[in-house]
mmCIF file of C-alpha atoms and ligand atoms in Angstrom:
data_model
loop_
_atom_site.group_PDB
_atom_site.id
_atom_site.type_symbol
_atom_site.label_atom_id
_atom_site.label_comp_id
_atom_site.label_asym_id
_atom_site.label_seq_id
_atom_site.Cartn_x
_atom_site.Cartn_y
_atom_site.Cartn_z
ATOM 1 C CA MET A 1 -0.413 -0.016 0.689
ATOM 2 C CA ASN A 2 1.222 3.446 -0.902
ATOM 3 C CA LYS A 3 1.701 5.222 2.344
ATOM 4 C CA GLU A 4 4.068 8.334 1.357
ATOM 5 C CA PRO A 5 2.769 11.605 2.679
ATOM 6 C CA VAL A 6 1.621 14.285 0.185
ATOM 7 C CA SER A 7 1.103 17.336 -0.252
ATOM 8 C CA ARG A 8 -0.885 20.317 -2.598
ATOM 9 C CA GLU A 9 2.322 20.113 -5.252
ATOM 10 C CA LEU A 10 2.005 16.808 -5.568
ATOM 11 C CA PHE A 11 -0.962 17.855 -7.121
ATOM 12 C CA ASP A 12 0.630 18.731 -10.134
ATOM 13 C CA GLU A 13 3.092 16.050 -10.877
ATOM 14 C CA VAL A 14 -0.090 13.408 -11.302
ATOM 15 C CA MET A 15 -2.759 14.899 -12.218
ATOM 16 C CA VAL A 16 -4.151 16.387 -15.447
ATOM 17 C CA PRO A 17 -3.737 20.723 -15.334
ATOM 18 C CA ASN A 18 -7.896 21.483 -15.790
ATOM 19 C CA TYR A 19 -8.487 22.241 -12.401
ATOM 20 C CA ALA A 20 -6.650 24.598 -9.946
ATOM 21 C CA PRO A 21 -7.392 23.036 -6.514
ATOM 22 C CA GLY A 22 -6.592 25.790 -2.905
ATOM 23 C CA SER A 23 -3.500 25.369 -1.149
ATOM 24 C CA ILE A 24 -4.906 23.291 2.012
ATOM 25 C CA ILE A 25 -6.280 19.416 2.325
ATOM 26 C CA PRO A 26 -8.021 18.914 4.360
ATOM 27 C CA VAL A 27 -8.518 15.517 6.090
ATOM 28 C CA ARG A 28 -10.883 14.955 8.340
ATOM 29 C CA GLY A 29 -14.834 15.889 8.633
ATOM 30 C CA GLU A 30 -17.305 16.394 11.050
ATOM 31 C CA GLY A 31 -20.267 18.504 11.101
ATOM 32 C CA SER A 32 -19.374 21.985 9.674
ATOM 33 C CA ARG A 33 -15.645 22.596 10.434
ATOM 34 C CA ILE A 34 -12.972 20.610 8.323
ATOM 35 C CA TRP A 35 -9.221 20.191 9.170
ATOM 36 C CA ASP A 36 -6.261 20.102 6.987
ATOM 37 C CA GLN A 37 -3.147 18.168 7.176
ATOM 38 C CA GLU A 38 -1.677 20.562 9.764
ATOM 39 C CA GLY A 39 -4.761 20.921 11.648
ATOM 40 C CA ARG A 40 -5.676 23.886 10.551
ATOM 41 C CA GLU A 41 -9.340 24.469 11.204
ATOM 42 C CA PHE A 42 -11.897 26.402 8.432
ATOM 43 C CA ILE A 43 -15.504 26.443 8.827
ATOM 44 C CA ASP A 44 -17.197 25.005 5.372
ATOM 45 C CA LEU A 45 -19.327 27.041 3.949
ATOM 46 C CA GLN A 46 -18.534 25.583 0.659
ATOM 47 C CA GLY A 47 -20.545 22.507 1.502
ATOM 48 C CA GLY A 48 -18.689 20.496 -1.389
ATOM 49 C CA ILE A 49 -21.091 22.808 -3.985
ATOM 50 C CA ALA A 50 -24.327 22.527 -2.245
ATOM 51 C CA VAL A 51 -23.824 18.566 -2.138
ATOM 52 C CA THR A 52 -22.763 17.882 2.030
ATOM 53 C CA CYS A 53 -26.482 19.375 3.066
ATOM 54 C CA LEU A 54 -25.486 17.539 6.170
ATOM 55 C CA GLY A 55 -22.361 18.592 6.786
ATOM 56 C CA HIS A 56 -19.961 15.748 7.038
ATOM 57 C CA SER A 57 -19.331 12.745 8.559
ATOM 58 C CA HIS A 58 -22.923 13.307 9.834
ATOM 59 C CA PRO A 59 -24.115 9.525 11.523
ATOM 60 C CA GLY A 60 -27.192 8.962 10.117
ATOM 61 C CA LEU A 61 -25.253 8.905 6.816
ATOM 62 C CA VAL A 62 -22.556 7.127 8.373
ATOM 63 C CA GLY A 63 -24.621 4.401 9.681
ATOM 64 C CA ALA A 64 -26.092 3.418 6.580
ATOM 65 C CA LEU A 65 -23.391 2.904 4.059
ATOM 66 C CA HIS A 66 -21.734 0.656 6.843
ATOM 67 C CA ASP A 67 -25.514 -1.208 7.283
ATOM 68 C CA GLN A 68 -25.337 -1.041 3.289
ATOM 69 C CA ALA A 69 -21.801 -2.214 2.342
ATOM 70 C CA GLU A 70 -21.693 -5.468 4.640
ATOM 71 C CA LYS A 71 -26.050 -6.256 2.632
ATOM 72 C CA ILE A 72 -24.810 -5.784 -1.004
ATOM 73 C CA TRP A 73 -22.801 -2.882 -2.833
ATOM 74 C CA HIS A 74 -23.702 -3.506 -6.641
ATOM 75 C CA LEU A 75 -25.283 -5.794 -8.786
ATOM 76 C CA SER A 76 -25.469 -3.389 -11.852
ATOM 77 C CA ASN A 77 -29.039 -3.484 -14.403
ATOM 78 C CA VAL A 78 -29.682 -6.753 -14.983
ATOM 79 C CA MET A 79 -30.634 -6.888 -11.447
ATOM 80 C CA THR A 80 -33.147 -4.977 -9.193
ATOM 81 C CA ASN A 81 -32.103 -3.653 -6.311
ATOM 82 C CA GLU A 82 -34.240 -2.843 -2.401
ATOM 83 C CA PRO A 83 -32.791 0.179 -1.472
ATOM 84 C CA ALA A 84 -33.139 1.880 -5.149
ATOM 85 C CA LEU A 85 -36.420 0.541 -5.486
ATOM 86 C CA ARG A 86 -37.102 2.548 -1.732
ATOM 87 C CA LEU A 87 -35.404 5.550 -2.943
ATOM 88 C CA ALA A 88 -37.887 6.358 -6.173
ATOM 89 C CA LYS A 89 -40.351 5.130 -4.377
ATOM 90 C CA THR A 90 -39.462 7.796 -1.248
ATOM 91 C CA LEU A 91 -38.417 10.586 -4.593
ATOM 92 C CA CYS A 92 -41.907 10.062 -5.833
ATOM 93 C CA ASP A 93 -43.973 10.798 -3.255
ATOM 94 C CA LEU A 94 -41.718 14.095 -2.248
ATOM 95 C CA THR A 95 -42.550 15.377 -5.666
ATOM 96 C CA PHE A 96 -44.598 15.414 -9.019
ATOM 97 C CA ALA A 97 -42.195 12.326 -10.562
ATOM 98 C CA GLU A 98 -43.921 8.969 -10.788
ATOM 99 C CA ARG A 99 -40.998 7.835 -12.623
ATOM 100 C CA VAL A 100 -37.262 7.998 -11.431
ATOM 101 C CA PHE A 101 -33.880 6.988 -14.045
ATOM 102 C CA PHE A 102 -30.671 6.832 -11.542
ATOM 103 C CA ALA A 103 -27.487 8.515 -12.682
ATOM 104 C CA ASN A 104 -23.976 8.861 -10.788
ATOM 105 C CA SER A 105 -23.901 13.083 -11.860
ATOM 106 C CA GLY A 106 -25.110 16.099 -13.032
ATOM 107 C CA ALA A 107 -24.550 15.994 -16.592
ATOM 108 C CA GLU A 108 -25.448 12.270 -16.885
ATOM 109 C CA ALA A 109 -28.885 12.908 -15.283
ATOM 110 C CA ASN A 110 -28.978 15.987 -17.173
ATOM 111 C CA GLU A 111 -27.631 13.961 -20.087
ATOM 112 C CA ALA A 112 -31.006 11.127 -19.543
ATOM 113 C CA ALA A 113 -33.203 14.058 -19.202
ATOM 114 C CA PHE A 114 -32.058 15.988 -23.081
ATOM 115 C CA LYS A 115 -32.427 12.148 -24.366
ATOM 116 C CA LEU A 116 -35.171 11.671 -23.134
ATOM 117 C CA ALA A 117 -37.448 14.742 -23.825
ATOM 118 C CA ARG A 118 -36.011 14.503 -27.450
ATOM 119 C CA ARG A 119 -36.786 10.817 -27.799
ATOM 120 C CA TYR A 120 -40.718 11.348 -26.082
ATOM 121 C CA ALA A 121 -40.769 14.621 -29.004
ATOM 122 C CA TRP A 122 -39.686 12.114 -31.914
ATOM 123 C CA GLU A 123 -41.909 9.792 -30.802
ATOM 124 C CA HIS A 124 -45.219 11.683 -30.435
ATOM 125 C CA HIS A 125 -43.977 14.321 -33.304
ATOM 126 C CA GLY A 126 -41.686 13.296 -35.587
ATOM 127 C CA LYS A 127 -38.179 13.602 -35.710
ATOM 128 C CA GLU A 128 -38.452 17.659 -37.114
ATOM 129 C CA LYS A 129 -39.285 19.126 -33.402
ATOM 130 C CA ASN A 130 -36.254 17.886 -31.653
ATOM 131 C CA GLU A 131 -35.018 21.691 -30.469
ATOM 132 C CA ILE A 132 -33.553 22.659 -26.699
ATOM 133 C CA ILE A 133 -34.060 25.957 -25.431
ATOM 134 C CA SER A 134 -31.584 27.384 -22.666
ATOM 135 C CA PHE A 135 -30.369 30.154 -21.423
ATOM 136 C CA LYS A 136 -27.043 31.920 -21.675
ATOM 137 C CA ASN A 137 -24.665 31.843 -18.544
ATOM 138 C CA SER A 138 -26.807 28.073 -17.682
ATOM 139 C CA PHE A 139 -24.068 25.467 -16.632
ATOM 140 C CA HIS A 140 -25.618 21.811 -17.036
ATOM 141 C CA GLY A 141 -22.734 19.767 -16.858
ATOM 142 C CA ARG A 142 -19.159 19.055 -19.124
ATOM 143 C CA THR A 143 -20.636 15.721 -21.172
ATOM 144 C CA LEU A 144 -21.014 17.595 -25.354
ATOM 145 C CA PHE A 145 -24.412 17.286 -24.744
ATOM 146 C CA THR A 146 -24.773 18.986 -21.211
ATOM 147 C CA VAL A 147 -21.728 21.003 -21.677
ATOM 148 C CA SER A 148 -23.718 22.755 -25.220
ATOM 149 C CA VAL A 149 -26.657 23.025 -23.844
ATOM 150 C CA GLY A 150 -25.044 24.731 -21.022
ATOM 151 C CA GLY A 151 -25.648 28.891 -21.634
ATOM 152 C CA GLN A 152 -21.377 29.166 -21.267
ATOM 153 C CA PRO A 153 -19.461 29.427 -24.754
ATOM 154 C CA LYS A 154 -15.615 29.246 -22.585
ATOM 155 C CA TYR A 155 -16.719 25.581 -21.808
ATOM 156 C CA LEU A 156 -17.490 24.628 -25.041
ATOM 157 C CA GLU A 157 -14.430 26.046 -26.949
ATOM 158 C CA GLY A 158 -11.879 23.862 -28.869
ATOM 159 C CA PHE A 159 -14.059 20.897 -28.026
ATOM 160 C CA GLU A 160 -16.531 21.521 -31.362
ATOM 161 C CA PRO A 161 -18.100 20.384 -33.004
ATOM 162 C CA ALA A 162 -21.791 20.855 -31.218
ATOM 163 C CA PRO A 163 -24.163 18.426 -31.070
ATOM 164 C CA GLY A 164 -27.220 20.967 -32.655
ATOM 165 C CA GLY A 165 -30.337 21.759 -32.600
ATOM 166 C CA ILE A 166 -30.144 23.978 -29.401
ATOM 167 C CA HIS A 167 -30.590 27.861 -28.782
ATOM 168 C CA HIS A 168 -30.206 30.024 -26.348
ATOM 169 C CA ALA A 169 -32.577 32.974 -24.596
ATOM 170 C CA GLU A 170 -30.987 35.646 -22.019
ATOM 171 C CA PHE A 171 -32.563 34.141 -17.941
ATOM 172 C CA ASN A 172 -35.604 36.138 -17.014
ATOM 173 C CA ASP A 173 -36.353 36.884 -20.316
ATOM 174 C CA LEU A 174 -39.383 35.378 -21.489
ATOM 175 C CA GLU A 175 -39.717 37.935 -25.221
ATOM 176 C CA SER A 176 -36.292 36.003 -26.225
ATOM 177 C CA VAL A 177 -37.770 32.741 -25.377
ATOM 178 C CA LYS A 178 -40.828 33.476 -27.638
ATOM 179 C CA LYS A 179 -38.301 34.315 -30.589
ATOM 180 C CA LEU A 180 -36.960 30.846 -30.564
ATOM 181 C CA ILE A 181 -39.862 28.698 -29.699
ATOM 182 C CA SER A 182 -42.122 26.780 -32.152
ATOM 183 C CA LYS A 183 -44.622 24.230 -32.339
ATOM 184 C CA GLU A 184 -42.766 22.584 -35.016
ATOM 185 C CA LYS A 185 -39.262 22.649 -33.379
ATOM 186 C CA THR A 186 -38.840 22.754 -30.203
ATOM 187 C CA CYS A 187 -38.971 19.746 -27.828
ATOM 188 C CA ALA A 188 -38.188 21.078 -24.808
ATOM 189 C CA ILE A 189 -37.631 24.039 -22.441
ATOM 190 C CA VAL A 190 -34.028 23.923 -20.027
ATOM 191 C CA VAL A 191 -33.222 25.980 -17.051
ATOM 192 C CA GLU A 192 -31.768 26.215 -13.468
ATOM 193 C CA PRO A 193 -35.034 27.682 -11.104
ATOM 194 C CA ILE A 194 -32.179 29.500 -9.355
ATOM 195 C CA GLN A 195 -28.559 29.350 -11.645
ATOM 196 C CA GLY A 196 -25.884 28.496 -9.458
ATOM 197 C CA GLU A 197 -22.662 27.984 -11.355
ATOM 198 C CA GLY A 198 -23.410 31.752 -13.464
ATOM 199 C CA GLY A 199 -23.854 34.042 -10.358
ATOM 200 C CA VAL A 200 -26.701 32.553 -8.179
ATOM 201 C CA MET A 201 -29.695 34.449 -10.505
ATOM 202 C CA PRO A 202 -33.383 33.331 -9.171
ATOM 203 C CA GLY A 203 -35.323 32.837 -11.779
ATOM 204 C CA ASP A 204 -38.708 35.019 -11.103
ATOM 205 C CA GLN A 205 -41.732 33.524 -10.787
ATOM 206 C CA ALA A 206 -42.995 34.960 -13.925
ATOM 207 C CA PHE A 207 -40.799 34.137 -16.140
ATOM 208 C CA LEU A 208 -41.100 30.383 -14.982
ATOM 209 C CA GLN A 209 -45.021 30.027 -14.783
ATOM 210 C CA GLY A 210 -44.748 31.496 -18.686
ATOM 211 C CA LEU A 211 -41.242 29.215 -19.251
ATOM 212 C CA ARG A 212 -44.575 26.481 -18.262
ATOM 213 C CA ASP A 213 -47.562 28.367 -20.003
ATOM 214 C CA LEU A 214 -45.143 28.515 -23.495
ATOM 215 C CA CYS A 215 -44.288 24.841 -22.974
ATOM 216 C CA ASP A 216 -48.352 23.504 -22.473
ATOM 217 C CA GLU A 217 -48.775 25.840 -25.824
ATOM 218 C CA ASN A 218 -45.453 24.132 -28.127
ATOM 219 C CA ASP A 219 -45.974 20.953 -27.068
ATOM 220 C CA ALA A 220 -43.002 21.243 -25.557
ATOM 221 C CA LEU A 221 -41.275 18.995 -22.313
ATOM 222 C CA LEU A 222 -40.464 21.435 -19.448
ATOM 223 C CA VAL A 223 -36.970 20.378 -17.730
ATOM 224 C CA PHE A 224 -35.724 21.871 -14.455
ATOM 225 C CA ASP A 225 -32.047 21.521 -13.850
ATOM 226 C CA GLU A 226 -32.548 20.835 -9.988
ATOM 227 C CA VAL A 227 -29.014 19.506 -9.566
ATOM 228 C CA GLN A 228 -27.843 22.558 -6.988
ATOM 229 C CA SER A 229 -30.936 23.974 -5.957
ATOM 230 C CA GLY A 230 -32.887 20.328 -5.415
ATOM 231 C CA VAL A 231 -32.623 17.937 -1.928
ATOM 232 C CA GLY A 232 -33.710 20.789 0.275
ATOM 233 C CA ARG A 233 -30.792 23.650 -0.989
ATOM 234 C CA SER A 234 -33.917 26.506 -1.389
ATOM 235 C CA GLY A 235 -35.660 25.492 2.426
ATOM 236 C CA HIS A 236 -38.773 23.382 -0.186
ATOM 237 C CA PHE A 237 -37.233 20.119 -1.014
ATOM 238 C CA TYR A 238 -37.181 21.193 -4.865
ATOM 239 C CA ALA A 239 -37.483 24.850 -6.156
ATOM 240 C CA TYR A 240 -39.906 24.083 -8.503
ATOM 241 C CA GLN A 241 -42.248 23.774 -4.280
ATOM 242 C CA MET A 242 -41.409 26.534 -4.160
ATOM 243 C CA TYR A 243 -42.048 28.124 -6.534
ATOM 244 C CA GLY A 244 -45.555 26.630 -7.564
ATOM 245 C CA VAL A 245 -44.194 25.418 -11.383
ATOM 246 C CA VAL A 246 -44.263 22.523 -13.026
ATOM 247 C CA PRO A 247 -41.762 20.876 -14.479
ATOM 248 C CA ASP A 248 -41.938 17.770 -16.771
ATOM 249 C CA ILE A 249 -38.436 16.800 -16.047
ATOM 250 C CA LEU A 250 -36.504 17.284 -12.673
ATOM 251 C CA SER A 251 -32.293 16.273 -12.984
ATOM 252 C CA SER A 252 -31.200 15.484 -8.919
ATOM 253 C CA ALA A 253 -27.161 15.059 -8.131
ATOM 254 C CA LYS A 254 -25.284 17.598 -5.598
ATOM 255 C CA GLY A 255 -26.858 17.466 -2.312
ATOM 256 C CA LEU A 256 -29.025 14.273 -3.089
ATOM 257 C CA GLY A 257 -26.224 11.508 -1.580
ATOM 258 C CA GLY A 258 -24.606 13.903 0.370
ATOM 259 C CA GLY A 259 -21.152 13.484 -0.981
ATOM 260 C CA PHE A 260 -21.837 10.165 -1.838
ATOM 261 C CA PRO A 261 -21.860 10.855 -5.471
ATOM 262 C CA VAL A 262 -25.690 9.682 -6.975
ATOM 263 C CA ALA A 263 -28.121 11.371 -9.012
ATOM 264 C CA ALA A 264 -31.135 11.218 -10.539
ATOM 265 C CA MET A 265 -33.974 12.148 -13.167
ATOM 266 C CA LEU A 266 -37.537 12.559 -12.171
ATOM 267 C CA THR A 267 -40.803 12.319 -13.938
ATOM 268 C CA THR A 268 -44.143 11.645 -15.108
ATOM 269 C CA ALA A 269 -45.163 8.243 -16.622
ATOM 270 C CA LYS A 270 -46.497 9.492 -20.147
ATOM 271 C CA VAL A 271 -42.987 11.290 -21.387
ATOM 272 C CA ALA A 272 -40.521 7.733 -19.125
ATOM 273 C CA ALA A 273 -42.494 6.473 -21.615
ATOM 274 C CA SER A 274 -39.743 7.301 -24.281
ATOM 275 C CA LEU A 275 -37.072 5.791 -22.760
ATOM 276 C CA GLY A 276 -38.012 1.858 -23.359
ATOM 277 C CA VAL A 277 -36.284 -1.248 -22.983
ATOM 278 C CA GLY A 278 -32.707 -0.612 -24.026
ATOM 279 C CA THR A 279 -32.891 2.862 -25.023
ATOM 280 C CA HIS A 280 -30.584 4.421 -22.303
ATOM 281 C CA GLY A 281 -28.740 3.302 -19.408
ATOM 282 C CA SER A 282 -25.624 2.959 -16.718
ATOM 283 C CA THR A 283 -23.750 0.413 -15.004
ATOM 284 C CA TYR A 284 -23.658 2.485 -11.547
ATOM 285 C CA GLY A 285 -27.157 4.573 -11.680
ATOM 286 C CA GLY A 286 -28.906 2.383 -9.257
ATOM 287 C CA ASN A 287 -25.836 1.565 -7.640
ATOM 288 C CA ALA A 288 -27.167 -0.193 -3.557
ATOM 289 C CA LEU A 289 -24.980 1.617 -1.824
ATOM 290 C CA ALA A 290 -25.308 5.169 -2.902
ATOM 291 C CA CYS A 291 -29.105 4.902 -2.729
ATOM 292 C CA ALA A 292 -28.751 3.165 0.371
ATOM 293 C CA VAL A 293 -27.343 6.799 2.246
ATOM 294 C CA ALA A 294 -29.158 8.878 -1.090
ATOM 295 C CA GLN A 295 -32.089 7.431 1.679
ATOM 296 C CA ARG A 296 -30.940 8.218 3.947
ATOM 297 C CA VAL A 297 -30.504 11.259 3.510
ATOM 298 C CA VAL A 298 -33.686 12.684 1.709
ATOM 299 C CA ASP A 299 -35.517 11.169 5.224
ATOM 300 C CA THR A 300 -33.750 13.489 6.887
ATOM 301 C CA VAL A 301 -33.609 16.714 4.327
ATOM 302 C CA SER A 302 -37.394 16.334 3.885
ATOM 303 C CA GLN A 303 -38.561 16.886 6.979
ATOM 304 C CA PRO A 304 -40.525 19.801 8.317
ATOM 305 C CA GLU A 305 -38.407 20.967 10.961
ATOM 306 C CA ILE A 306 -35.243 20.058 8.907
ATOM 307 C CA LEU A 307 -36.715 22.911 5.861
ATOM 308 C CA LYS A 308 -37.801 25.430 8.125
ATOM 309 C CA GLY A 309 -34.095 25.649 9.634
ATOM 310 C CA VAL A 310 -33.151 26.281 7.003
ATOM 311 C CA LYS A 311 -35.238 29.256 5.897
ATOM 312 C CA ALA A 312 -34.101 30.161 9.628
ATOM 313 C CA ARG A 313 -29.757 29.594 8.810
ATOM 314 C CA SER A 314 -30.644 31.578 5.743
ATOM 315 C CA ASP A 315 -31.871 34.959 7.575
ATOM 316 C CA LYS A 316 -29.018 34.338 9.770
ATOM 317 C CA LEU A 317 -26.422 34.323 7.063
ATOM 318 C CA ARG A 318 -27.763 36.129 4.838
ATOM 319 C CA LYS A 319 -28.024 39.490 7.494
ATOM 320 C CA GLY A 320 -25.034 38.773 8.254
ATOM 321 C CA MET A 321 -23.514 39.273 4.900
ATOM 322 C CA MET A 322 -25.535 41.574 3.913
ATOM 323 C CA ASP A 323 -24.280 43.995 7.466
ATOM 324 C CA ILE A 324 -20.150 42.218 6.224
ATOM 325 C CA GLY A 325 -21.078 44.370 2.594
ATOM 326 C CA GLU A 326 -22.723 47.164 3.555
ATOM 327 C CA ARG A 327 -19.435 48.298 6.319
ATOM 328 C CA TYR A 328 -16.657 46.953 4.395
ATOM 329 C CA GLY A 329 -18.366 48.571 0.828
ATOM 330 C CA VAL A 330 -18.245 45.705 -1.487
ATOM 331 C CA PHE A 331 -21.461 43.534 -1.709
ATOM 332 C CA THR A 332 -24.508 45.893 -3.858
ATOM 333 C CA GLU A 333 -26.480 42.244 -2.960
ATOM 334 C CA VAL A 334 -26.968 38.967 -0.932
ATOM 335 C CA ARG A 335 -29.461 36.696 -3.646
ATOM 336 C CA GLY A 336 -30.649 33.211 -3.627
ATOM 337 C CA ALA A 337 -32.827 31.108 -1.240
ATOM 338 C CA GLY A 338 -32.040 28.961 1.435
ATOM 339 C CA LEU A 339 -28.987 28.055 1.845
ATOM 340 C CA LEU A 340 -28.348 29.138 -2.108
ATOM 341 C CA LEU A 341 -26.599 32.555 -1.810
ATOM 342 C CA GLY A 342 -24.767 34.853 -3.433
ATOM 343 C CA CYS A 343 -23.504 37.684 -2.499
ATOM 344 C CA VAL A 344 -22.755 40.486 -5.472
ATOM 345 C CA LEU A 345 -19.347 42.475 -5.179
ATOM 346 C CA THR A 346 -19.369 46.654 -6.226
ATOM 347 C CA GLU A 347 -18.002 47.900 -9.026
ATOM 348 C CA LYS A 348 -15.129 48.157 -7.105
ATOM 349 C CA TRP A 349 -14.041 44.887 -6.377
ATOM 350 C CA GLN A 350 -15.143 43.088 -9.773
ATOM 351 C CA GLY A 351 -13.615 40.252 -10.813
ATOM 352 C CA LYS A 352 -12.233 39.449 -7.560
ATOM 353 C CA ALA A 353 -14.219 36.966 -6.489
ATOM 354 C CA LYS A 354 -11.293 35.044 -5.835
ATOM 355 C CA ASP A 355 -9.258 36.937 -3.265
ATOM 356 C CA PHE A 356 -12.094 36.935 -1.063
ATOM 357 C CA LEU A 357 -12.274 32.926 -0.968
ATOM 358 C CA ASN A 358 -8.271 33.022 -0.681
ATOM 359 C CA ALA A 359 -8.467 35.646 2.651
ATOM 360 C CA GLY A 360 -11.469 33.440 3.691
ATOM 361 C CA LEU A 361 -9.552 30.526 3.981
ATOM 362 C CA GLU A 362 -5.946 32.946 5.845
ATOM 363 C CA GLU A 363 -9.327 32.951 8.346
ATOM 364 C CA GLY A 364 -10.211 30.137 9.101
ATOM 365 C CA VAL A 365 -13.716 29.776 6.323
ATOM 366 C CA MET A 366 -14.270 28.396 3.737
ATOM 367 C CA VAL A 367 -16.457 30.710 0.465
ATOM 368 C CA LEU A 368 -17.422 29.376 -3.043
ATOM 369 C CA VAL A 369 -17.216 31.953 -6.353
ATOM 370 C CA ALA A 370 -19.737 31.785 -8.866
ATOM 371 C CA GLY A 371 -17.659 33.582 -11.356
ATOM 372 C CA ALA A 372 -15.573 36.711 -10.995
ATOM 373 C CA ASN A 373 -18.301 38.611 -9.519
ATOM 374 C CA VAL A 374 -19.773 36.650 -6.185
ATOM 375 C CA ILE A 375 -18.561 35.096 -3.550
ATOM 376 C CA ARG A 376 -21.441 31.514 -3.437
ATOM 377 C CA LEU A 377 -22.213 30.631 -0.040
ATOM 378 C CA ALA A 378 -23.911 27.142 -0.682
ATOM 379 C CA PRO A 379 -22.981 25.436 3.640
ATOM 380 C CA SER A 380 -24.874 22.690 5.638
ATOM 381 C CA LEU A 381 -28.453 22.728 5.813
ATOM 382 C CA ILE A 382 -28.036 21.635 9.316
ATOM 383 C CA ILE A 383 -24.969 24.075 10.203
ATOM 384 C CA PRO A 384 -25.168 24.874 14.009
ATOM 385 C CA GLU A 385 -25.672 29.419 14.593
ATOM 386 C CA PRO A 386 -22.747 28.765 16.769
ATOM 387 C CA ASP A 387 -20.491 28.274 13.396
ATOM 388 C CA ILE A 388 -22.601 30.651 11.081
ATOM 389 C CA GLU A 389 -21.540 33.586 14.011
ATOM 390 C CA LEU A 390 -17.493 31.970 14.136
ATOM 391 C CA ALA A 391 -18.149 31.862 10.295
ATOM 392 C CA LEU A 392 -19.425 35.455 9.497
ATOM 393 C CA GLU A 393 -16.317 36.767 12.320
ATOM 394 C CA ARG A 394 -13.650 35.161 10.287
ATOM 395 C CA PHE A 395 -14.848 36.290 6.971
ATOM 396 C CA GLU A 396 -15.399 39.612 8.376
ATOM 397 C CA ALA A 397 -11.785 40.171 8.931
ATOM 398 C CA ALA A 398 -10.844 38.682 5.536
ATOM 399 C CA VAL A 399 -12.359 41.003 4.826
ATOM 400 C CA LYS A 400 -11.006 44.241 6.257
ATOM 401 C CA LYS A 401 -7.459 42.772 5.390
ATOM 402 C CA LEU A 402 -8.240 42.580 2.095
ATOM 403 C CA THR A 403 -10.021 46.034 2.103
ATOM 404 C CA ALA A 404 -7.052 47.672 4.193
HETATM 405 C C1 PLP B 501 -23.406 20.942 -10.086
HETATM 406 C C2 PLP B 501 -24.114 21.243 -11.375
HETATM 407 C C3 PLP B 501 -24.668 20.365 -13.495
HETATM 408 C C4 PLP B 501 -23.224 19.130 -12.953
HETATM 409 O O1 PLP B 501 -23.004 18.061 -11.743
HETATM 410 P P1 PLP B 501 -22.138 16.894 -12.580
HETATM 411 O O2 PLP B 501 -22.254 16.179 -10.832
HETATM 412 O O3 PLP B 501 -20.841 18.301 -11.913
HETATM 413 O O4 PLP B 501 -21.833 16.887 -13.648
HETATM 414 C C5 PLP B 501 -25.600 20.062 -14.039
HETATM 415 N N1 PLP B 501 -26.383 21.094 -13.908
HETATM 416 C C6 PLP B 501 -26.554 21.943 -12.281
HETATM 417 C C7 PLP B 501 -27.560 22.757 -12.210
HETATM 418 C C8 PLP B 501 -25.145 22.558 -11.954
HETATM 419 O O5 PLP B 501 -25.308 23.053 -10.004
#
């Protein structure tokens, strides 16, 4: 076994250089605290990018993983398994969904969603109806199809030719969608109800409802990418429930496994019928270990007191960040929903989001960025109140030094 000591420098020697990880290597986590190789402690407001929704080493999740590990890990889809069936039933009970497809990542759940939307239109309306409308600044994953549907052209650079039939409208601008949609050609509108990577930008109620209506008028499917906004993040189990706008297909990942890789695509029985036997698949999709952990996540997060707690924590964190923003003149607003918050930098600090992240690390608090102009926070949904207070103190110290 390789027990060699490792350091951050090793990253540059052995890893493909597509990431630029921070200078520390975390080795242990408990709740909303993380410790690095030197034993330095950090408050975690990153949450593994909206993934570790119940914090680190949650006893319920550790227990679920242990219990399932001693039963059966993996079967492939040649067989079904108990944890996958139970989880699918729970997700149907909690949502609009009647059918579930399991995958391993957000990109894969979206890939399934987009393929299903095309296949459904092909089956019901013919092969001309294959166009997808999505939005500028959106993010849907890094496979070639999902990155093409995503609205950030820089992520496609050098990887062309991209799949065709994809158009990008302006987020929160219904008129721009009307210009692109047609009954003959459009098979789906794909949208994040709250854009995450694109700067934590919530969709307007009237915009999302308008997309629903446009889909109905044009026989198109409405796909909500809730990979980031889902599983309690907004203070509702899924953000669509906050808006009261129901999609035909919903993708879920990130928080779903609380740190264990798992994803799901939810849909209705009628739409699901278009993915018949042999049309799509994934070896690991519905893996028993993943589904057992996700079951515990879903059972916990869907509790009304947990969701109510998200709102209380959100208010505290939002107010604390607003206060810091005002005292040091660094934020114009704090936007988002629940525990997905974006602090928008003032003109003077535009382009400097990463500096705030690094300054935070120096003071023992881990924050995220969303682009160069927004500080993003996506902590555990059960982060203890004292940890929020300490995180705010540390972040304020970081901002004070940065602005001095
Ligand atoms: C993170 C994210 C994805 C991609 O998920 P992966 O697990 O990285 O493939 C897709 N959509 C949204 C909205 C996301 O935030």
